[in-house]
CSV table of C-alpha atoms in Angstrom, one decimal:
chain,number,residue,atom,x,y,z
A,1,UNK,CA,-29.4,32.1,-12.9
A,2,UNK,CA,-26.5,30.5,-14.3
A,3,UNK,CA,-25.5,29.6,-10.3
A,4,UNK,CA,-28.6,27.8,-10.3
A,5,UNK,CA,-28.6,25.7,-13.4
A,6,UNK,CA,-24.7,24.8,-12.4
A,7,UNK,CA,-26.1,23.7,-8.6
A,8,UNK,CA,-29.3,21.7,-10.6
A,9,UNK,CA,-26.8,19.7,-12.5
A,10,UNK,CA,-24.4,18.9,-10.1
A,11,UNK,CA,-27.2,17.6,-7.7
A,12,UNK,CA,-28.2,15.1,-10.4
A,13,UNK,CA,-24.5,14.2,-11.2
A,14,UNK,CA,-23.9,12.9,-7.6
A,15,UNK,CA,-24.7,9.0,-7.3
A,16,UNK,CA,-27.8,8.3,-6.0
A,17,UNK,CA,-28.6,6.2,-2.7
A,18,UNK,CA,-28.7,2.5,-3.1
A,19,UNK,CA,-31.7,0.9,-3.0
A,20,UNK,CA,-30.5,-2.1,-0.9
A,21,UNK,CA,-27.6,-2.6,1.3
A,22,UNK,CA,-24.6,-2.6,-0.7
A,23,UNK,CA,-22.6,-4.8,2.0
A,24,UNK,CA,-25.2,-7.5,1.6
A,25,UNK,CA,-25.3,-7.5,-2.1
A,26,UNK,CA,-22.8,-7.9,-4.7
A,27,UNK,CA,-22.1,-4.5,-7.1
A,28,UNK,CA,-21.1,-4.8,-10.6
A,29,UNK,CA,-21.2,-2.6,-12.8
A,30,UNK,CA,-24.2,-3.1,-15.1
A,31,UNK,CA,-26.1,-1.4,-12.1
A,32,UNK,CA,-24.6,2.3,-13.1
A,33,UNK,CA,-25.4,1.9,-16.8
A,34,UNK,CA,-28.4,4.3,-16.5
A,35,UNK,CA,-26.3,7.0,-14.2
A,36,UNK,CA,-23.4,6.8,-16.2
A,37,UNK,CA,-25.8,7.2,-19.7
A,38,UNK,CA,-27.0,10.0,-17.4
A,39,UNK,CA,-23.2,11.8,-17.2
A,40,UNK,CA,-22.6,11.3,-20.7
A,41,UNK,CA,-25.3,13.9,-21.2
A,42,UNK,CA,-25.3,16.2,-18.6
A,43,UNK,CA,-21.6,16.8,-17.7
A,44,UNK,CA,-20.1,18.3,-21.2
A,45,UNK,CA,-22.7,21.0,-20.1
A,46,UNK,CA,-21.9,21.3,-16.9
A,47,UNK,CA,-17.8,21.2,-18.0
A,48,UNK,CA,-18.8,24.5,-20.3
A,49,UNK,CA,-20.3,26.7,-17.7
A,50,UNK,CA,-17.6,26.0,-15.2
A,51,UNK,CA,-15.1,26.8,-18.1
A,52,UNK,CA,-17.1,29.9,-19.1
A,53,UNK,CA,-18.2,31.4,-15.4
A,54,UNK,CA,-15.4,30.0,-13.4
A,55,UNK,CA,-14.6,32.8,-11.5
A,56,UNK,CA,-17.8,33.4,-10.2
A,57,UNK,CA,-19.2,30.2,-9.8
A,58,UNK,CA,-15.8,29.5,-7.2
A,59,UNK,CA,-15.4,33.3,-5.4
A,60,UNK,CA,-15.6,32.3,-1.9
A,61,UNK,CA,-18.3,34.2,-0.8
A,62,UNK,CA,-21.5,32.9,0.9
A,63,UNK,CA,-24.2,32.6,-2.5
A,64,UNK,CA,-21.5,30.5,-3.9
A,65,UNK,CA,-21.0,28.0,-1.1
A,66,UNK,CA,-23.6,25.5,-2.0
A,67,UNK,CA,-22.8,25.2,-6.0
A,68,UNK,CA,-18.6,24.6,-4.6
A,69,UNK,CA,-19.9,22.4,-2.1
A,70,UNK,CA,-22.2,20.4,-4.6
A,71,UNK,CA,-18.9,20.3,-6.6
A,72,UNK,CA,-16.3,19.0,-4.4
A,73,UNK,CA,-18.7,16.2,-3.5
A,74,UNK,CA,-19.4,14.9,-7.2
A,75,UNK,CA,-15.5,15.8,-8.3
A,76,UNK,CA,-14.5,13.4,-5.2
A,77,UNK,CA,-17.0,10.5,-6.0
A,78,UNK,CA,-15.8,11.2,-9.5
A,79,UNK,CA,-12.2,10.7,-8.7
A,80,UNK,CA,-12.4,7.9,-5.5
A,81,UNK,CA,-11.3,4.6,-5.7
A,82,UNK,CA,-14.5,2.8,-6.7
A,83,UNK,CA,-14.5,2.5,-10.6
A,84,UNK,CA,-17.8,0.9,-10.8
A,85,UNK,CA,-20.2,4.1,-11.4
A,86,UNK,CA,-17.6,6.7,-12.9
A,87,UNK,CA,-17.7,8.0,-16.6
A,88,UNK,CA,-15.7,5.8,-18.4
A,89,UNK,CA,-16.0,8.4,-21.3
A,90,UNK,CA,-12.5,9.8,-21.5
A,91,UNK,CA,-12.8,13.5,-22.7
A,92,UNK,CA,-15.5,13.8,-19.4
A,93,UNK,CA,-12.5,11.5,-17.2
A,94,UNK,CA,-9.9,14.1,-18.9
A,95,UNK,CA,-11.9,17.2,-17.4
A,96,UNK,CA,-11.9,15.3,-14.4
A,97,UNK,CA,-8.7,15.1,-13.5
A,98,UNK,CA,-8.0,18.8,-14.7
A,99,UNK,CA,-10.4,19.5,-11.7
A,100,UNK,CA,-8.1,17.8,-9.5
A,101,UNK,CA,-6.3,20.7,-8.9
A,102,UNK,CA,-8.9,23.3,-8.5
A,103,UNK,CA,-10.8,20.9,-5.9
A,104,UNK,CA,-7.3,20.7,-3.8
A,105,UNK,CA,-7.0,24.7,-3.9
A,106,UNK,CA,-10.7,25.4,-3.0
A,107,UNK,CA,-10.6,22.7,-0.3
A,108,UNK,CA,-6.9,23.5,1.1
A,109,UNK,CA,-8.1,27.4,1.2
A,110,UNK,CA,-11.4,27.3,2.5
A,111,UNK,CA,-11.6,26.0,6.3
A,112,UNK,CA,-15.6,27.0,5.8
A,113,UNK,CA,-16.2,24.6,2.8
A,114,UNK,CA,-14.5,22.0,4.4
A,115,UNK,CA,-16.5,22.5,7.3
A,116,UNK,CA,-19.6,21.9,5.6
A,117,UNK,CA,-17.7,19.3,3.7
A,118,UNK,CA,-17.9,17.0,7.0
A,119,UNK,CA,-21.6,18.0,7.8
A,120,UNK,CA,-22.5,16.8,4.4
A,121,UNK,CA,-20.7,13.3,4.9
A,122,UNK,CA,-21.7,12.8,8.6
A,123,UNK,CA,-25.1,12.6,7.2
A,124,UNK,CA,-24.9,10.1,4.6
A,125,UNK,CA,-22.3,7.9,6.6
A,126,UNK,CA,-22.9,7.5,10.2
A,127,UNK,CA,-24.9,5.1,11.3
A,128,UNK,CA,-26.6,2.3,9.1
A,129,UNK,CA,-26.5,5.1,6.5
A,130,UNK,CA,-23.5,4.2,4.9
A,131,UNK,CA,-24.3,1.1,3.6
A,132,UNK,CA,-26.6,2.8,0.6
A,133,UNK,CA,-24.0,5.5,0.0
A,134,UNK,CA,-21.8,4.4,-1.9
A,135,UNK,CA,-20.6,7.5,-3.6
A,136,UNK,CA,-19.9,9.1,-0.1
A,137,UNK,CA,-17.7,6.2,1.1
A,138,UNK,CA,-15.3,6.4,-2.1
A,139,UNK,CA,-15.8,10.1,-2.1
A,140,UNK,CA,-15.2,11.1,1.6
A,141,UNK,CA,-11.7,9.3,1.4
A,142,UNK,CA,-10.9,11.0,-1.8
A,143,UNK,CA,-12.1,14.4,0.3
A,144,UNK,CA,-9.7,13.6,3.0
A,145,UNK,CA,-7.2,13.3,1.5
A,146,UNK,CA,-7.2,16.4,-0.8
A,147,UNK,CA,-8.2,18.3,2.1
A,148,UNK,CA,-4.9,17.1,4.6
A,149,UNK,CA,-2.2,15.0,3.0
A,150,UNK,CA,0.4,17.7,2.0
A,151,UNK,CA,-1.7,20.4,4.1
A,152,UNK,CA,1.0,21.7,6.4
A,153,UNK,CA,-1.4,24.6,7.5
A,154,UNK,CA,-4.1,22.3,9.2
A,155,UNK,CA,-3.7,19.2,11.2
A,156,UNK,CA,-7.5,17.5,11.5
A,157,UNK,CA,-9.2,18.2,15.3
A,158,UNK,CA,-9.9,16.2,17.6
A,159,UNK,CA,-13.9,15.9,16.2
A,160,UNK,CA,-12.9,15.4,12.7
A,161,UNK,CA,-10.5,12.6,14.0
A,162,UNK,CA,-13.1,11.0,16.2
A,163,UNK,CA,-15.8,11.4,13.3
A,164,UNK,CA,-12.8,9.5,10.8
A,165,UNK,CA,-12.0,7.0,13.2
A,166,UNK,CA,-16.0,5.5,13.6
A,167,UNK,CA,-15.9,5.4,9.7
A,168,UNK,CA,-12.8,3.7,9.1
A,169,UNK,CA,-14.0,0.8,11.8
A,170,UNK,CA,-17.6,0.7,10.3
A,171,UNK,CA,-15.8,0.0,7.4
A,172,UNK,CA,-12.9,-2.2,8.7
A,173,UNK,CA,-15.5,-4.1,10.2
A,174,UNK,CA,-17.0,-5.2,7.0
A,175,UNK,CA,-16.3,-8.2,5.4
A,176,UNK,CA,-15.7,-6.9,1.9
A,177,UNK,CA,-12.2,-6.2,1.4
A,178,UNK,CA,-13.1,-3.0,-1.0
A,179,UNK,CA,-14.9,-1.4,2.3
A,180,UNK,CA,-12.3,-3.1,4.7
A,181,UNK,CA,-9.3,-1.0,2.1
A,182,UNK,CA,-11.2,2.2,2.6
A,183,UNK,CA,-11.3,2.0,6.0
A,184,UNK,CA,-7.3,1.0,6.2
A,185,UNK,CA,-6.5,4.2,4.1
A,186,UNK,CA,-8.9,6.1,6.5
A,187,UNK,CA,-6.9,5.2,9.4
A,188,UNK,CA,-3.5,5.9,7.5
A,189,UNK,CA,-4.6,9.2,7.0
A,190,UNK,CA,-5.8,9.6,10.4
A,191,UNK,CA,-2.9,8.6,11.8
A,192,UNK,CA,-0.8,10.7,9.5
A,193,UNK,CA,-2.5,14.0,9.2
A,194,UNK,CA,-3.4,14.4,13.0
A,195,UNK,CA,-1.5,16.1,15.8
A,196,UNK,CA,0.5,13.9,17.6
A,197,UNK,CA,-0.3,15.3,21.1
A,198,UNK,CA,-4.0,14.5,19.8
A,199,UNK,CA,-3.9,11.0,19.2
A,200,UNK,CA,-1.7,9.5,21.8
A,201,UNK,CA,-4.0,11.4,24.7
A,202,UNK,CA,-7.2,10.2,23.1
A,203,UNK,CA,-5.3,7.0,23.1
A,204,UNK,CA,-6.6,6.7,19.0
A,205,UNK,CA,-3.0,5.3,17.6
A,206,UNK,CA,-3.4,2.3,19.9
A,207,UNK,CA,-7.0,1.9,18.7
A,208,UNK,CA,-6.4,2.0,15.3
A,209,UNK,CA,-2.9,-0.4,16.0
A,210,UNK,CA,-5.2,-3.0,18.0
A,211,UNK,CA,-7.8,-3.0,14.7
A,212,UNK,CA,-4.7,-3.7,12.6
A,213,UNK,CA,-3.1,-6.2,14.2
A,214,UNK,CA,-6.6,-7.9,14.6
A,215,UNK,CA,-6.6,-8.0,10.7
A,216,UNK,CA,-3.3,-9.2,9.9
A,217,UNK,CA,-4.0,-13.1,9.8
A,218,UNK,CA,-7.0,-12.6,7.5
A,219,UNK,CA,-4.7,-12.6,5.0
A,220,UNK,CA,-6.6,-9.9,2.4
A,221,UNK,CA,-6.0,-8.8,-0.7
A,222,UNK,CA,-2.4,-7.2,-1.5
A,223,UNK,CA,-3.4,-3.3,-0.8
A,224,UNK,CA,-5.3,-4.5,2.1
A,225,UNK,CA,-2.2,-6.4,3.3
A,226,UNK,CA,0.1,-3.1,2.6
A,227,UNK,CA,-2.3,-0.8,4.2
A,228,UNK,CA,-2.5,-2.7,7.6
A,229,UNK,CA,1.2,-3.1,7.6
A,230,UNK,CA,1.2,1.1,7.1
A,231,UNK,CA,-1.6,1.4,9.7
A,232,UNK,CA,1.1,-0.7,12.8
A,233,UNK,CA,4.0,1.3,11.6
A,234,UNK,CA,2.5,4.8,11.6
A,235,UNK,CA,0.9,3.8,15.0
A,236,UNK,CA,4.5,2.3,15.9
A,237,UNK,CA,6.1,5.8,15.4
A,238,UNK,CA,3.7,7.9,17.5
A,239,UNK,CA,3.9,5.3,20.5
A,240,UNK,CA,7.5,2.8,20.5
A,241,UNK,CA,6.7,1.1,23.3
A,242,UNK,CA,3.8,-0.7,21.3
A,243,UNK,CA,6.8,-2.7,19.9
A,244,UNK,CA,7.1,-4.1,23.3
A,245,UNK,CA,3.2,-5.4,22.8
A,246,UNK,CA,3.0,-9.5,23.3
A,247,UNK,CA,0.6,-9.7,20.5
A,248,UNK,CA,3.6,-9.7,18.1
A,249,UNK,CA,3.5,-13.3,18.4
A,250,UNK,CA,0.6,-12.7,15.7
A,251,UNK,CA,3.4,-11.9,13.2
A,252,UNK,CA,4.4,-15.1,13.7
A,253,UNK,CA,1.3,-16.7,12.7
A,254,UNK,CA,1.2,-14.9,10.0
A,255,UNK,CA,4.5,-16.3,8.5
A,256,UNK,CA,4.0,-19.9,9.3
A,257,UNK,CA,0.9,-19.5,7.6
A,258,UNK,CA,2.7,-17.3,4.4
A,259,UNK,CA,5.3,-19.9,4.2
A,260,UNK,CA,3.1,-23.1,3.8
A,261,UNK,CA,0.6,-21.4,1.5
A,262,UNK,CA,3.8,-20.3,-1.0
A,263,UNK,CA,4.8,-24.3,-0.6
A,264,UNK,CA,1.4,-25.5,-1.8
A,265,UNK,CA,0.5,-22.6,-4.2
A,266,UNK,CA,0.7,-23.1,-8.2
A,267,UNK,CA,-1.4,-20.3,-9.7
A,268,UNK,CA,1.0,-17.2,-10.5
A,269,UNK,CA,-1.6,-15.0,-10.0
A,270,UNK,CA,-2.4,-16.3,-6.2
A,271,UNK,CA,1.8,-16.8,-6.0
A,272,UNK,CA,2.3,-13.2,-6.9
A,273,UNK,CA,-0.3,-12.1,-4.0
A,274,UNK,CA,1.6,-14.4,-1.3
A,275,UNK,CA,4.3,-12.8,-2.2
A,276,UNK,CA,3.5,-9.4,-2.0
A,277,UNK,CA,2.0,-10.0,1.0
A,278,UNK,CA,5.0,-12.1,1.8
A,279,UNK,CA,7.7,-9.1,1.1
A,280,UNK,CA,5.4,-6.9,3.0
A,281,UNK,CA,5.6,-8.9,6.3
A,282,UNK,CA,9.3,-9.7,5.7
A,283,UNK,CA,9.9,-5.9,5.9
A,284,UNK,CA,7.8,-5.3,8.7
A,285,UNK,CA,9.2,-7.9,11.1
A,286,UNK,CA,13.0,-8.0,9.9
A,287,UNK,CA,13.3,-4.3,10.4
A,288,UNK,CA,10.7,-4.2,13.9
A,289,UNK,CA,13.3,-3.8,16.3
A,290,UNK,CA,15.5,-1.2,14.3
A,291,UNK,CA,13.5,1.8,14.8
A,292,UNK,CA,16.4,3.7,16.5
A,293,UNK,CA,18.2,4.0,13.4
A,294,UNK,CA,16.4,7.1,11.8
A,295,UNK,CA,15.1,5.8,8.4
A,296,UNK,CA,11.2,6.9,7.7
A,297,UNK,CA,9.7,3.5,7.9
A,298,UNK,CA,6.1,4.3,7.6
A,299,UNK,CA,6.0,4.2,4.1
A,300,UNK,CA,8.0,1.5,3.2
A,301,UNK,CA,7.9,-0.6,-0.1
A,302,UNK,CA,9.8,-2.5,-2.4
A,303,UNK,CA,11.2,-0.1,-4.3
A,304,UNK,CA,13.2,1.6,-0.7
A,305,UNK,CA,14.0,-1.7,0.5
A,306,UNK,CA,17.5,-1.5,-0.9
A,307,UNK,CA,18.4,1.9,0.5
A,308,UNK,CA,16.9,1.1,3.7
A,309,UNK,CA,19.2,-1.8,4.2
A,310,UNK,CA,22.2,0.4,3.0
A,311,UNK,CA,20.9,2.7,5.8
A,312,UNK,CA,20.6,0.0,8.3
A,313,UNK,CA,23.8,-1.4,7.4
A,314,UNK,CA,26.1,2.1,7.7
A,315,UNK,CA,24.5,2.3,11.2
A,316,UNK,CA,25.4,-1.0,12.1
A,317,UNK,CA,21.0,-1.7,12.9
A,318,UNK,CA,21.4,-4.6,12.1
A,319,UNK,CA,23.6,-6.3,14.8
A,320,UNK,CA,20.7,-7.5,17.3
A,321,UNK,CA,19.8,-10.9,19.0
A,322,UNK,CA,16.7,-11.2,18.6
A,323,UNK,CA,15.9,-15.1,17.9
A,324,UNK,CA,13.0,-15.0,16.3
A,325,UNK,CA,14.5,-12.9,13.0
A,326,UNK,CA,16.6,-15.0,13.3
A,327,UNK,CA,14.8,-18.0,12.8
A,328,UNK,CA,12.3,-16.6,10.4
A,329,UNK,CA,15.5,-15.8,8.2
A,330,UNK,CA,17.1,-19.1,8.2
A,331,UNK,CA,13.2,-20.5,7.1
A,332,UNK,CA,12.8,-18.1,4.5
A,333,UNK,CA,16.3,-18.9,3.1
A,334,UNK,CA,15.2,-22.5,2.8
A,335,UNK,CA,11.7,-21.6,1.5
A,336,UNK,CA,13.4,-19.7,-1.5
A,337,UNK,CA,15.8,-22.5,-2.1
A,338,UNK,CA,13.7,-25.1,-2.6
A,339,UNK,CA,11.1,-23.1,-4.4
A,340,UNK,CA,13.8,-21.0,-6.8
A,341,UNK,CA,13.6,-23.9,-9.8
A,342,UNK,CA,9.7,-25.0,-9.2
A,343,UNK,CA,8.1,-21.6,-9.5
A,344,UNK,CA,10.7,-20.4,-12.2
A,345,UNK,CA,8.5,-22.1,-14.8
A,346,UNK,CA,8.2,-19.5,-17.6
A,347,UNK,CA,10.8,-16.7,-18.5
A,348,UNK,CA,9.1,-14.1,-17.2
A,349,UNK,CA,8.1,-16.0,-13.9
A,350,UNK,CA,12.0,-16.7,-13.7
A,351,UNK,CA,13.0,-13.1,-13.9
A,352,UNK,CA,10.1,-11.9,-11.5
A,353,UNK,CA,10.8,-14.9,-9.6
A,354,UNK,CA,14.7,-14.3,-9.0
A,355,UNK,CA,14.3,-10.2,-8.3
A,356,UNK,CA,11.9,-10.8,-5.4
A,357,UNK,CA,13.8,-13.6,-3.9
A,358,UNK,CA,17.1,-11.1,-4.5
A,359,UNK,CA,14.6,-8.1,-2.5
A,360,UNK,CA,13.6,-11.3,0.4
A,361,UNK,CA,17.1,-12.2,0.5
A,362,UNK,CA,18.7,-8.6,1.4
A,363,UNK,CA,15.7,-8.0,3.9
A,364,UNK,CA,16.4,-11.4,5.7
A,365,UNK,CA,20.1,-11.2,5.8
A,366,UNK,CA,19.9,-7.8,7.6
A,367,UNK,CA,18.0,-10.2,10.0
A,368,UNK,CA,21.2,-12.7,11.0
A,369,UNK,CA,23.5,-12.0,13.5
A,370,UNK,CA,27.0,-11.8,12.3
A,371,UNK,CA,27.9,-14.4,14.2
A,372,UNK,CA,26.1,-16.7,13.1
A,373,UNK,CA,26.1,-15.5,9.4
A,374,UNK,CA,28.7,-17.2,7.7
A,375,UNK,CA,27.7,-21.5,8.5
A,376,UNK,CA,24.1,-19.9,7.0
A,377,UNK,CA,25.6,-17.9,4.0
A,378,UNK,CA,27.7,-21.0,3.2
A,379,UNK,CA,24.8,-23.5,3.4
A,380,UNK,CA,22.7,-21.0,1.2
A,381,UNK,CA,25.0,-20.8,-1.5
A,382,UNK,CA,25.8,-24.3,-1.6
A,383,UNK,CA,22.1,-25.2,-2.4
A,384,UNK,CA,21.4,-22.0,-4.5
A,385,UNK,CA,24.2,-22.0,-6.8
A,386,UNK,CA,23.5,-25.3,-8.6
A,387,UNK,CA,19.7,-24.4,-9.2
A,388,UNK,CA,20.9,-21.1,-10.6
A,389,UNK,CA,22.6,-22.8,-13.1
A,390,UNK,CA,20.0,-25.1,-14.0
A,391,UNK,CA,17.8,-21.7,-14.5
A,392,UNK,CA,20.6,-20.2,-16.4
A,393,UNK,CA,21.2,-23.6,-18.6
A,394,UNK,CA,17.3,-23.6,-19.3
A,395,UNK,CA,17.0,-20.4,-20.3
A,396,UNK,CA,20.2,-19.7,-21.7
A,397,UNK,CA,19.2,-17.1,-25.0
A,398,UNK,CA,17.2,-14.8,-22.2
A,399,UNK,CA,19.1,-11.9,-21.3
A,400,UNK,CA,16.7,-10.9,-18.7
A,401,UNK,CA,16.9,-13.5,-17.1
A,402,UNK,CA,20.5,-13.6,-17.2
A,403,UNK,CA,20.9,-10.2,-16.2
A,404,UNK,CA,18.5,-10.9,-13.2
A,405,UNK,CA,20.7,-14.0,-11.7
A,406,UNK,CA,23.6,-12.0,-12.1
A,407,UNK,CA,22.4,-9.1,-9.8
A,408,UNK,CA,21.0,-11.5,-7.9
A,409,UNK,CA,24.3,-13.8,-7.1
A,410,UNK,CA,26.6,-9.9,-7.3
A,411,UNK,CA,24.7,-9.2,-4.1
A,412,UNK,CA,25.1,-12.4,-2.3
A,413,UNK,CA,28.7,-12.4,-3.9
A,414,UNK,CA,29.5,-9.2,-2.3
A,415,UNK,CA,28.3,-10.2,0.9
A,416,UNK,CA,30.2,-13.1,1.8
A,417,UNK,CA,33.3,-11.6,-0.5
A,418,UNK,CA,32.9,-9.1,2.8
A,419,UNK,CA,32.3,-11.1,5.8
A,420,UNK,CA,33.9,-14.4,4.8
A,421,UNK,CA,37.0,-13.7,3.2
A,422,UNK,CA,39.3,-16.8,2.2
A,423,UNK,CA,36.7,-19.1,2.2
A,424,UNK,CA,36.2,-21.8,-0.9
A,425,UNK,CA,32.6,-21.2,-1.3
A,426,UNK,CA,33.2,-17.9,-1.7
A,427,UNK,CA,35.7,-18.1,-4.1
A,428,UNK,CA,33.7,-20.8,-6.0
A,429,UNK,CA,30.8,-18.0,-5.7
A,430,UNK,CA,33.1,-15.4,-7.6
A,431,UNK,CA,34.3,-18.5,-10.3
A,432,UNK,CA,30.8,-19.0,-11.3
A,433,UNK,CA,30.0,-14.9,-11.6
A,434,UNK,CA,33.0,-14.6,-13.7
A,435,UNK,CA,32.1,-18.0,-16.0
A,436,UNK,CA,28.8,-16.1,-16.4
A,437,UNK,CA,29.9,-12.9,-17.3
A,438,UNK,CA,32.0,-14.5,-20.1
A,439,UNK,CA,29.0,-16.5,-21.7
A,440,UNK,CA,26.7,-13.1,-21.6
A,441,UNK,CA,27.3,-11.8,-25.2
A,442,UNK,CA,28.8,-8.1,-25.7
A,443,UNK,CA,26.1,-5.4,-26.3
């Protein structure tokens, strides 16, 4: 009896179909007042008998399977990415997230479940289907993975792979960046959680590379940006001679494009997209032909940019001709210098301003031969140091922002102090560190 009811309610917890296409509509969320009125009633009810019959309701045996089935698929539409029709009500989000964990053991432990888990979603998303499902497109990813990042006892098959790549292009092929995201992390998963042998002899890295690559001069939204980027190294790691592919010139593009936009653009919150965006391409390309050193690129960010470089620069990776770093160096040097005092037009634009050009500045650098590397350090601190000051003189009371410049002009300091040594800009470099070192006052 009790198995019943807990099936009954779960069934009327999951999202109903749409009504219209969603991808030719606009959602908001005043459509999902009614369903989530609906949870606010049904799920503290449904929260006590799981609490009260838990190990019944969940023993993997077959009268169970439909009631944990009915429940993964509600927990992950609950707990995707789509906040539009979950509970906002935070004691039902609370016992949400404490069913995290029990959805990752029952899913991890049960090859069955998941099983049914991907008949369940091949009926509600393949075809035309998925445009009035929108539970099943948030949830499925959210199913995937729980069910195989981390999951060292399964790698997906070669169905599941083939039924995960048709979603993520029905969805990449969207025009709504929300759908286009999903099917980005799709393919990130794919591409991660699959046997190697697998993908390269079903040739599905190169596919899911060639949809990337297609995508990069659309310019999306920042985790769009990020995701492709993750989708071409992932596919880069399986496969290296994709590096060798003459659609890089794309990349290209792409940074012409980056560049002018950061010239033109005024609003900080379009700015801090660019350069998101911006810092993402840097990494990809400044790093693309350093592979060979043996640092896990494929889930690179800003926050490992630092130690990769460190990495790069033990190994000596970063000693390459390749012109066209090169060149996109030298231009990003010269973007930054004659943006540094424009964009810097609050204090906290100024700090954020100065630590990203400090991250752009270490990634490009890594980029110039050594040769070449001391006429463009000494040009760059020529220009840079004098707008510094002018940031430092305007906002002279602001510790952050001092304490940003300094880290900022330690680096470059450091450097040159290493590659050009006896030099006058260099020793006017380390004049104007010490001069700012005495203003800052003494904590």
């Amino acid at each position: 009896m009790f198995l019943e009811e807990g099936e009954k309610m779960l069934e009327s917890c999951l999202l109903p179909e749409c009504i219209y296409d969603i991808t030719e509509n606009p959602l908001d969320g005043n459509q999902f007042i009614e369903y989530r009125e609906h949870l606010k009633h049904v799920l503290p009810t449904l929260f006590d008998l799981i609490s009260s019959r838990e190990l019944e309701l969940f023993d993997v045996i077959p009268e169970t399977l439909k009631f944990r089935r009915l429940f993964v698929e509600f927990v992950c539409e609950q707990r995707g990415d789509c906040d539009f029709f979950r509970t906002d009500v935070d004691n039902l989000v609370k016992n949400l997230v404490s069913c995290e964990g029990k959805l990752k053991k029952i899913l991890q432990s049960d090859k069955n479940l998941r099983k049914e888990m991907f008949v369940v979603y091949k009926s509600k998303l393949l075809g035309q289907a998925w445009k009035k499902n929108l539970g099943a497109i948030h949830g499925f990813l959210c199913f995937c993975r729980t069910s195989f990042e981390g999951n060292a006892t399964e790698t997906l098959d070669m169905d599941k792979e083939m039924f995960i790549l048709s979603i993520g292009t029905q969805f990449l092929e969207n025009v709504d960046p929300s759908f286009k995201l999903c099917g980005l992390k799709l393919f990130c998963l794919l591409l991660e959680c699959s046997n190697e042998d697998s993908l390269i002899e079903t040739n599905t890295h190169y596919v899911i590379y060639s949809q990337a690559m297609d995508n990069i001069q659309k310019l999306l939204n920042e985790e769009c940006s990020c995701a492709i980027w993750k989708c071409i190294w992932l596919a880069v790691s399986k496969d290296k001679t994709l590096a060798r592919d003459p659609e890089w010139n794309k990349l290209d593009d792409c940074l012409n494009i980056l560049i002018y936009r950061l010239k033109i653009e005024s609003q900080p919150g379009t700015r801090r997209f660019l350069e998101e965006t911006f810092l993402s391409f840097v990494s990809f390309s400044v790093v693309a032909d350093k592979r060979e050193i043996g640092v896990d690129l494929s889930n690179l960010s800003a926050q490992n940019i630092n130690e990769l470089l460190d990495e790069m620069l033990r190994k000596k990776g970063a000693t390459f001709d390749n012109f066209k770093c090169y060149r996109w160096a030298k231009n990003i040097l010269d973007l930054f210098v004659v943006q540094l005092l424009t964009i810097a037009s609050t204090r906290q634009e100024a700090v954020s301003t100065i630590q990203f050009i400090h991250t752009v500045y270490l990634l490009t650098i890594a980029a110039i031969r050594r040769d070449l590397l001391d006429d463009i350090l000494k040009q760059f601190i020529k220009r840079v140091m004098p707008i510094c000051a002018e940031i430092l003189n305007i906002y002279h009371t602001a510790d952050n922002v001092q304490k940003s410049t300094a880290s900022f002009l330690e680096t470059v300091y450091n450097q040159v102090q290493e590659k050009s040594q006896g030099n006058n800009y260099v020793s006017a470099l380390g004049s104007f560190l010490t001069h700012l070192k005495d203003q800052r006052p003494t904590p």
